[in-house]
Amino acid sequence: QVQLVESGGGLVQAGGSLRLSCAASGRTFSTYELGWFRQAPGKEREFVAAITLSTYYADSVKGRFTISRDNAKNTVYLQMNALKPEDTAVYYCAAARTGIIRGTIDYWGQGTQVTVSS
């Protein structure tokens, strides 16, 4: 069992930055693939970024977002720069034993709201 708790969401201006954190507990953190998904009102939940043996990003966030992890703190981060209004969504932390990019998720966080004003 793994429990994920996100934090760091909020309201920012376009062009600004925000850092999301996701703390995990309940199981050996280092054995899981970790990532972030987001969902805007009326839209499907979509992949944003993941970190396994490498890092992966959706085309829409490449060059602006950076995913990282700190196994000692059991935490995964998403640094978001040059934010755009279209980044507005609820962001969810996710953990998977395998296949996170494909959406095979074992555990979800509760979500944190990110709102980017124009």
Coordinates of C-alpha atoms in Angstrom, one line a residue:
Q1 CA 0.0 0.0 0.0
V2 CA 1.2 3.5 -0.9
Q3 CA -0.4 6.8 0.1
L4 CA 0.3 9.9 -2.0
V5 CA -0.3 13.5 -0.8
E6 CA 0.2 16.4 -3.1
S7 CA 0.8 20.0 -2.2
G8 CA 2.0 23.2 -3.8
G9 CA -0.9 24.1 -6.0
G10 CA -2.3 27.6 -6.2
L11 CA -3.0 30.7 -8.3
V12 CA -0.2 32.1 -10.4
Q13 CA 0.1 34.6 -13.3
A14 CA 0.9 33.5 -16.8
G15 CA 4.7 33.2 -17.2
G16 CA 5.1 32.4 -13.5
S17 CA 6.4 29.3 -11.7
L18 CA 5.0 26.8 -9.3
R19 CA 6.5 23.7 -7.6
L20 CA 4.3 20.8 -6.8
S21 CA 5.3 18.1 -4.2
C22 CA 4.0 14.6 -3.6
A23 CA 5.0 12.8 -0.5
A24 CA 4.6 9.0 -0.4
S25 CA 4.3 6.6 2.5
G26 CA 3.5 3.0 3.1
R27 CA 6.0 1.2 0.9
T28 CA 9.5 1.3 -0.5
F29 CA 9.4 4.5 -2.5
S30 CA 12.3 3.7 -4.8
T31 CA 10.7 0.7 -6.4
Y32 CA 7.9 2.7 -8.0
E33 CA 7.6 4.7 -11.2
L34 CA 6.3 8.1 -10.3
G35 CA 4.6 10.8 -12.3
W36 CA 2.1 13.6 -12.7
F37 CA -1.2 13.7 -14.6
R38 CA -3.7 16.6 -14.9
Q39 CA -7.3 17.1 -15.6
A40 CA -9.1 20.3 -16.6
P41 CA -12.9 20.7 -16.4
G42 CA -14.6 18.8 -19.2
K43 CA -11.4 17.1 -20.4
E44 CA -9.8 13.7 -20.0
R45 CA -7.1 13.2 -17.5
E46 CA -3.8 13.5 -19.3
F47 CA -0.2 12.5 -18.8
V48 CA 2.2 15.3 -17.9
A49 CA 5.5 13.8 -16.7
A50 CA 7.0 10.7 -15.3
I51 CA 10.3 9.5 -13.8
T52 CA 11.5 5.9 -14.1
L53 CA 15.0 5.1 -15.2
S54 CA 14.7 8.3 -17.2
T55 CA 12.3 11.3 -17.4
Y56 CA 9.4 11.7 -19.8
Y57 CA 7.2 14.7 -20.6
A58 CA 4.1 15.4 -22.6
D59 CA 4.9 17.6 -25.6
S60 CA 2.8 20.4 -24.2
V61 CA 5.1 20.8 -21.2
K62 CA 8.6 20.0 -22.6
G63 CA 11.1 22.6 -21.9
R64 CA 8.9 24.2 -19.2
F65 CA 8.3 21.5 -16.6
T66 CA 10.9 19.3 -14.7
I67 CA 10.1 16.2 -12.7
S68 CA 12.5 15.0 -10.0
R69 CA 12.5 12.7 -7.0
D70 CA 14.2 12.5 -3.7
N71 CA 14.1 9.0 -2.4
A72 CA 15.5 9.9 1.0
K73 CA 12.4 12.1 1.5
N74 CA 10.0 9.8 -0.3
T75 CA 9.0 12.8 -2.4
V76 CA 8.5 13.5 -6.1
Y77 CA 8.4 17.1 -7.4
L78 CA 7.1 18.9 -10.5
Q79 CA 8.8 22.2 -11.2
M80 CA 6.6 24.2 -13.5
N81 CA 8.0 27.3 -15.3
A82 CA 6.6 29.6 -17.9
L83 CA 3.1 28.7 -17.0
K84 CA 0.3 29.2 -19.4
P85 CA -3.5 29.6 -18.8
E86 CA -3.9 26.2 -20.6
D87 CA -1.9 24.6 -17.8
T88 CA -4.9 25.2 -15.5
A89 CA -6.0 21.9 -14.1
V90 CA -6.1 19.6 -11.1
Y91 CA -2.7 17.9 -10.9
Y92 CA -2.5 14.4 -9.6
C93 CA 0.5 12.5 -8.4
A94 CA 0.7 8.9 -9.5
A95 CA 2.7 5.8 -8.6
A96 CA 3.0 2.6 -10.7
R97 CA 4.8 -0.6 -10.3
T98 CA 5.2 -0.4 -14.1
G99 CA 3.7 1.3 -17.1
I100 CA 3.0 4.7 -15.7
I101 CA 3.3 6.4 -19.0
R102 CA 0.7 4.1 -20.4
G103 CA -1.6 5.0 -17.5
T104 CA -1.3 1.8 -15.6
I105 CA -1.6 3.5 -12.2
D106 CA -1.6 1.7 -8.9
Y107 CA -2.0 4.7 -6.6
W108 CA -3.3 8.2 -7.1
G109 CA -2.9 11.3 -4.9
Q110 CA -6.0 13.4 -4.1
G111 CA -5.1 16.2 -6.5
T112 CA -4.0 19.8 -6.2
Q113 CA -5.5 22.7 -8.1
V114 CA -3.3 24.8 -10.3
T115 CA -4.8 28.0 -11.8
V116 CA -2.9 30.2 -14.2
S117 CA -4.3 33.6 -14.9
S118 CA -3.9 35.4 -18.2

